[in-house]
Short mmCIF file of C-alpha atoms and ligand atoms in Angstrom, two decimals:
data_model
loop_
_atom_site.label_atom_id
_atom_site.label_comp_id
_atom_site.label_asym_id
_atom_site.label_seq_id
_atom_site.Cartn_x
_atom_site.Cartn_y
_atom_site.Cartn_z
CA UNK A 1 13.06 -12.97 23.27
CA UNK A 2 16.75 -13.15 24.09
CA UNK A 3 16.35 -16.72 25.36
CA UNK A 4 15.06 -17.61 21.89
CA UNK A 5 18.19 -16.00 20.26
CA UNK A 6 20.50 -17.77 22.64
CA UNK A 7 18.78 -21.11 21.91
CA UNK A 8 19.17 -20.55 18.18
CA UNK A 9 22.95 -19.94 18.70
CA UNK A 10 23.19 -23.21 20.57
CA UNK A 11 21.22 -24.94 17.76
CA UNK A 12 23.49 -23.48 15.22
CA UNK A 13 26.51 -25.19 16.53
CA UNK A 14 24.72 -28.51 16.80
CA UNK A 15 23.45 -28.33 13.28
CA UNK A 16 26.85 -27.28 11.95
CA UNK A 17 28.35 -30.32 13.75
CA UNK A 18 25.70 -32.66 12.17
CA UNK A 19 26.43 -31.15 8.67
CA UNK A 20 30.21 -31.75 9.16
CA UNK A 21 30.04 -35.24 10.66
CA UNK A 22 26.78 -37.10 9.89
CA UNK A 23 25.46 -39.31 7.07
CA UNK A 24 24.46 -37.28 4.00
CA UNK A 25 21.98 -39.89 2.71
CA UNK A 26 18.29 -39.87 2.24
CA UNK A 27 15.85 -40.87 5.08
CA UNK A 28 12.89 -43.01 4.17
CA UNK A 29 10.36 -40.17 4.50
CA UNK A 30 9.03 -37.17 2.57
CA UNK A 31 8.23 -33.84 4.03
CA UNK A 32 4.78 -32.17 3.80
CA UNK A 33 5.74 -30.67 0.41
CA UNK A 34 6.35 -34.14 -1.05
CA UNK A 35 10.10 -33.67 -1.12
CA UNK A 36 12.41 -36.53 -0.04
CA UNK A 37 14.01 -35.79 3.33
CA UNK A 38 17.64 -36.14 3.90
CA UNK A 39 18.76 -37.64 7.22
CA UNK A 40 20.24 -34.29 7.92
CA UNK A 41 16.94 -32.53 7.47
CA UNK A 42 15.25 -34.88 10.00
CA UNK A 43 18.13 -34.58 12.39
CA UNK A 44 18.33 -30.76 12.25
CA UNK A 45 14.56 -30.70 12.87
CA UNK A 46 15.01 -32.90 16.03
CA UNK A 47 17.83 -30.69 17.25
CA UNK A 48 15.59 -27.63 17.07
CA UNK A 49 12.57 -29.44 18.59
CA UNK A 50 14.66 -30.74 21.55
CA UNK A 51 16.30 -27.27 22.16
CA UNK A 52 12.99 -25.37 22.26
CA UNK A 53 11.31 -28.05 24.43
CA UNK A 54 13.10 -26.39 27.42
CA UNK A 55 12.18 -22.83 26.54
CA UNK A 56 8.70 -22.11 28.13
CA UNK A 57 8.18 -18.86 26.23
CA UNK A 58 7.83 -20.87 23.03
CA UNK A 59 4.19 -22.03 22.67
CA UNK A 60 4.32 -23.78 19.28
CA UNK A 61 6.72 -24.96 16.63
CA UNK A 62 5.90 -25.19 12.95
CA UNK A 63 8.51 -26.94 10.86
CA UNK A 64 9.12 -27.13 7.12
CA UNK A 65 9.87 -30.84 7.84
CA UNK A 66 6.56 -31.59 9.62
CA UNK A 67 2.81 -31.29 8.78
CA UNK A 68 0.83 -29.18 11.33
CA UNK A 69 1.69 -27.31 14.43
CA UNK A 70 3.50 -28.88 17.45
CA UNK A 71 2.54 -27.39 20.84
CA UNK A 72 5.34 -27.35 23.32
CA UNK A 73 4.04 -25.05 26.13
CA UNK A 74 0.45 -24.02 26.34
CA UNK A 75 1.34 -20.94 28.37
CA UNK A 76 4.06 -19.82 25.94
CA UNK A 77 3.84 -16.68 23.92
CA UNK A 78 5.50 -17.31 20.55
CA UNK A 79 5.23 -19.68 17.65
CA UNK A 80 8.49 -20.34 15.82
CA UNK A 81 8.16 -21.30 12.23
CA UNK A 82 11.45 -22.69 10.89
CA UNK A 83 13.19 -24.39 8.05
CA UNK A 84 15.75 -26.42 9.87
CA UNK A 85 18.18 -26.94 6.95
CA UNK A 86 17.34 -24.85 3.91
CA UNK A 87 19.24 -25.87 0.78
CA UNK A 88 20.00 -29.18 2.28
CA UNK A 89 20.33 -30.80 -1.21
CA UNK A 90 23.49 -28.68 -1.53
CA UNK A 91 25.32 -30.34 1.30
CA UNK A 92 26.62 -33.15 -0.82
CA UNK A 93 28.39 -30.70 -3.11
CA UNK A 94 29.76 -28.81 -0.09
CA UNK A 95 27.97 -25.47 -0.77
CA UNK A 96 26.63 -23.24 1.95
CA UNK A 97 23.24 -23.92 3.54
CA UNK A 98 21.27 -22.39 6.27
CA UNK A 99 18.51 -22.34 8.89
CA UNK A 100 15.66 -19.87 9.00
CA UNK A 101 13.45 -18.97 12.00
CA UNK A 102 10.40 -16.69 11.98
CA UNK A 103 9.14 -15.71 15.44
CA UNK A 104 5.36 -15.01 15.48
CA UNK A 105 3.13 -13.68 18.25
CA UNK A 106 -0.51 -14.64 17.72
CA UNK A 107 -2.02 -15.75 14.43
CA UNK A 108 0.47 -16.98 11.80
CA UNK A 109 0.31 -14.07 9.33
CA UNK A 110 3.07 -11.79 8.08
CA UNK A 111 2.11 -8.76 10.18
CA UNK A 112 2.45 -10.93 13.44
CA UNK A 113 6.06 -11.72 12.86
CA UNK A 114 8.03 -9.96 15.66
CA UNK A 115 11.63 -11.17 14.86
CA UNK A 116 13.53 -13.29 12.51
CA UNK A 117 16.89 -15.07 12.58
CA UNK A 118 18.83 -17.02 10.10
CA UNK A 119 22.13 -18.95 10.29
CA UNK A 120 24.53 -19.54 7.42
CA UNK A 121 26.59 -22.66 7.51
CA UNK A 122 29.54 -21.75 5.18
CA UNK A 123 33.26 -21.57 5.60
CA UNK A 124 32.30 -19.85 8.84
CA UNK A 125 29.02 -19.88 10.82
CA UNK A 126 27.21 -16.57 10.61
CA UNK A 127 23.85 -15.51 12.17
CA UNK A 128 21.68 -12.56 11.58
CA UNK A 129 18.97 -11.37 13.95
CA UNK A 130 16.31 -8.84 12.82
CA UNK A 131 13.98 -7.13 15.36
CA UNK A 132 11.41 -4.41 14.92
CA UNK A 133 12.85 -0.93 14.75
CA UNK A 134 16.46 -2.11 14.45
CA UNK A 135 18.81 -2.84 11.68
CA UNK A 136 19.60 -6.61 11.31
CA UNK A 137 22.74 -7.52 13.32
CA UNK A 138 25.35 -9.81 11.81
CA UNK A 139 27.23 -12.07 14.16
CA UNK A 140 30.04 -14.56 13.34
CA UNK A 141 31.20 -17.56 15.28
CA UNK A 142 34.64 -18.05 16.51
CA UNK A 143 35.04 -21.29 18.50
CA UNK A 144 31.83 -21.79 20.25
CA UNK A 145 30.87 -18.21 20.67
CA UNK A 146 29.08 -15.68 18.41
CA UNK A 147 30.45 -12.18 18.18
CA UNK A 148 28.48 -9.23 16.96
CA UNK A 149 30.13 -7.84 13.77
CA UNK A 150 28.00 -5.06 12.44
CA UNK A 151 24.47 -3.83 11.58
CA UNK A 152 23.35 -4.58 8.03
CA UNK A 153 22.24 -1.77 5.76
CA UNK A 154 21.42 -2.17 2.12
CA UNK A 155 22.22 0.45 -0.43
CA UNK A 156 19.66 2.00 -2.76
CA UNK A 157 21.06 0.04 -5.68
CA UNK A 158 23.17 -3.07 -5.95
CA UNK A 159 25.05 -5.09 -8.50
CA UNK A 160 23.87 -8.71 -8.02
CA UNK A 161 21.10 -10.68 -9.64
CA UNK A 162 19.83 -14.01 -8.24
CA UNK A 163 17.16 -15.36 -10.50
CA UNK A 164 15.40 -18.45 -9.18
CA UNK A 165 12.85 -20.80 -10.89
CA UNK A 166 13.29 -22.71 -14.18
CA UNK A 167 13.92 -20.34 -16.95
CA UNK A 168 12.07 -22.50 -19.42
CA UNK A 169 8.87 -21.73 -17.46
CA UNK A 170 9.40 -18.04 -16.90
CA UNK A 171 6.87 -15.60 -18.32
CA UNK A 172 7.96 -13.12 -20.99
CA UNK A 173 7.94 -10.07 -18.69
CA UNK A 174 9.92 -11.88 -16.03
CA UNK A 175 12.55 -12.84 -18.65
CA UNK A 176 12.70 -9.25 -19.83
CA UNK A 177 13.29 -8.05 -16.21
CA UNK A 178 16.18 -10.48 -15.72
CA UNK A 179 17.71 -9.91 -19.11
CA UNK A 180 17.56 -6.05 -18.73
CA UNK A 181 19.32 -6.22 -15.40
CA UNK A 182 22.07 -8.29 -16.96
CA UNK A 183 22.33 -5.88 -19.84
CA UNK A 184 22.71 -3.11 -17.28
CA UNK A 185 25.74 -4.85 -15.78
CA UNK A 186 24.29 -6.89 -12.94
CA UNK A 187 26.28 -10.04 -12.19
CA UNK A 188 24.70 -13.46 -11.68
CA UNK A 189 24.92 -14.84 -8.08
CA UNK A 190 22.67 -17.88 -7.61
CA UNK A 191 23.68 -20.99 -5.64
CA UNK A 192 20.36 -22.67 -5.15
CA UNK A 193 20.53 -21.89 -1.45
CA UNK A 194 18.13 -19.11 -0.45
CA UNK A 195 19.99 -18.31 2.71
CA UNK A 196 23.49 -17.76 1.34
CA UNK A 197 22.02 -16.10 -1.82
CA UNK A 198 19.95 -13.56 0.17
CA UNK A 199 22.77 -13.15 2.72
CA UNK A 200 25.23 -12.32 -0.05
CA UNK A 201 22.96 -9.70 -1.53
CA UNK A 202 22.37 -8.02 1.81
CA UNK A 203 26.02 -7.99 2.75
CA UNK A 204 27.29 -6.86 -0.63
CA UNK A 205 24.91 -3.83 -0.35
CA UNK A 206 22.10 -4.82 -2.63
CA UNK A 207 20.76 -6.39 -5.78
CA UNK A 208 17.75 -8.61 -6.32
CA UNK A 209 16.73 -12.28 -5.56
CA UNK A 210 13.60 -13.41 -7.33
CA UNK A 211 11.62 -16.69 -7.20
CA UNK A 212 8.67 -15.95 -9.41
CA UNK A 213 5.47 -17.86 -10.12
CA UNK A 214 6.08 -19.94 -13.24
CA UNK A 215 4.01 -22.07 -15.68
CA UNK A 216 4.94 -25.17 -13.73
CA UNK A 217 4.80 -23.57 -10.20
CA UNK A 218 2.33 -20.60 -10.27
CA UNK A 219 2.76 -19.89 -6.55
CA UNK A 220 6.57 -20.23 -6.74
CA UNK A 221 8.46 -22.60 -4.49
CA UNK A 222 9.46 -20.72 -1.35
CA UNK A 223 7.34 -21.20 1.69
CA UNK A 224 5.69 -18.18 3.20
CA UNK A 225 5.93 -18.81 6.90
CA UNK A 226 9.50 -20.31 7.07
CA UNK A 227 11.29 -18.57 4.19
CA UNK A 228 9.50 -15.75 2.54
CA UNK A 229 8.14 -13.69 5.57
CA UNK A 230 11.29 -14.01 7.76
CA UNK A 231 13.47 -12.85 4.93
CA UNK A 232 11.03 -10.06 3.94
CA UNK A 233 11.25 -8.69 7.48
CA UNK A 234 15.15 -8.90 7.26
CA UNK A 235 15.18 -6.98 3.97
CA UNK A 236 12.80 -4.29 5.13
CA UNK A 237 14.70 -3.77 8.42
CA UNK A 238 17.97 -3.52 6.35
CA UNK A 239 16.37 -0.76 4.12
CA UNK A 240 15.48 -3.06 1.23
CA UNK A 241 12.09 -4.09 -0.06
CA UNK A 242 10.24 -7.42 -0.33
CA UNK A 243 7.16 -7.87 -2.56
CA UNK A 244 5.16 -10.39 -4.43
CA UNK A 245 4.29 -10.56 -8.15
CA UNK A 246 1.38 -8.03 -7.52
CA UNK A 247 3.44 -5.57 -5.67
CA UNK A 248 2.05 -6.43 -2.33
CA UNK A 249 4.59 -6.40 0.65
CA UNK A 250 5.38 -9.99 1.60
CA UNK A 251 4.88 -8.87 5.16
CA UNK A 252 1.21 -8.65 4.44
CA UNK A 253 0.91 -12.29 3.43
CA UNK A 254 -1.91 -14.29 5.23
CA UNK A 255 -1.01 -17.96 4.65
CA UNK A 256 -4.04 -20.28 4.72
CA UNK A 257 -1.87 -23.33 5.29
CA UNK A 258 1.49 -23.60 7.04
CA UNK A 259 3.19 -24.81 3.89
CA UNK A 260 1.81 -22.28 1.41
CA UNK A 261 4.26 -20.80 -0.98
CA UNK A 262 4.49 -17.34 -2.69
CA UNK A 263 6.21 -15.76 -5.68
CA UNK A 264 8.78 -13.43 -4.04
CA UNK A 265 11.14 -10.61 -4.90
CA UNK A 266 13.69 -9.32 -2.33
CA UNK A 267 16.01 -6.44 -3.24
CA UNK A 268 17.14 -2.87 -2.83
CA UNK A 269 14.89 -0.05 -3.87
CA UNK A 270 16.18 0.39 -7.40
CA UNK A 271 15.83 -3.20 -8.39
CA UNK A 272 12.40 -3.55 -6.81
CA UNK A 273 11.34 -0.49 -8.83
CA UNK A 274 12.68 -2.17 -11.99
CA UNK A 275 10.68 -5.34 -11.08
CA UNK A 276 7.50 -3.30 -10.65
CA UNK A 277 7.94 -1.60 -14.05
CA UNK A 278 8.60 -4.96 -15.75
CA UNK A 279 5.54 -6.54 -14.12
CA UNK A 280 3.37 -3.43 -14.99
CA UNK A 281 2.73 -2.63 -11.33
CA UNK A 282 2.01 1.07 -10.50
CA UNK A 283 4.77 2.52 -8.41
P1 LIG B 301 16.27 -27.54 -1.01
O1 LIG B 301 16.08 -27.28 0.55
O2 LIG B 301 15.48 -28.63 -1.51
O3 LIG B 301 17.73 -27.66 -1.38
O4 LIG B 301 15.69 -26.19 -1.72
C1 LIG B 301 16.27 -25.00 -1.50
C2 LIG B 301 15.25 -23.93 -1.72
O5 LIG B 301 14.11 -24.11 -1.07
C3 LIG B 301 15.95 -22.47 -1.50
O6 LIG B 301 16.92 -22.51 -0.51
C4 LIG B 301 16.42 -22.09 -2.89
O7 LIG B 301 16.44 -20.81 -3.14
C5 LIG B 301 15.48 -22.82 -3.83
O8 LIG B 301 14.99 -23.95 -3.11
C6 LIG B 301 16.12 -23.23 -5.11
O9 LIG B 301 15.24 -23.79 -5.94
P2 LIG B 301 15.61 -24.06 -7.46
O10 LIG B 301 16.42 -25.33 -7.45
O11 LIG B 301 14.28 -24.29 -8.07
O12 LIG B 301 16.33 -22.85 -7.99
#
């Protein structure tokens, strides 16, 4: 597994370099979700594919930017599902973005995720690794080296509220949840980049990030394999919780297609309990 983490560190510097120096325009293609691809999305995807091509333990790659599964090494053990540059539409306004990696062993279902990693490209490059039975570990880059900073532990209750999805299409009980949290003193923190938004909530102790099902997107927007399950694992390992609109742990998701999405709620215990109450889910 260490070889995978080391490869991701190498990838992080290459993608950071591309973000800082390459063309920010659109490519001529769309990804499998029908979204226009930026040249940076395509380039980041290629950087990752090239890097893992020389790591025999990696059997398959599944990318947010590609349809289907790419087999690299038939004798490999792990499938890496990744979003090469999440939030890439924020690069042109110079906000933080990220890469997310879910490492699965066997069938691509939540319970087979064995580790997850994300990278935040912000004023500094930070990387968080989560493994079973351990608190997520935060590392920060200085020069071309990552240094471990600290384990991440979430508090029981936080102060931040990151509500995703178009408000116009929220259902009444979701609106009530969000309004009640603000009425309780929660502060709005939502950049439109899942990686920095979820990172901020974890590092500041807690809060809630939600991307619900809405009238226009009943299954939400965020992809199960590349975004939802890897972050659900992070939050659970940090002492938080991650559930869907029915109260099911996101780690129990069984995607039927690599690009399936799911409504999702990530938070500390207090805010997830508040969400369950607002949604009428038995505790
Ligand atoms: P892009 O990769 O298209 O910028 O989308 C980012 C993202 O998948 C995720 O990082 C955000 O949390 C979410 O979309 C934001 O979506 P909304 O713009 O609907 O709030």
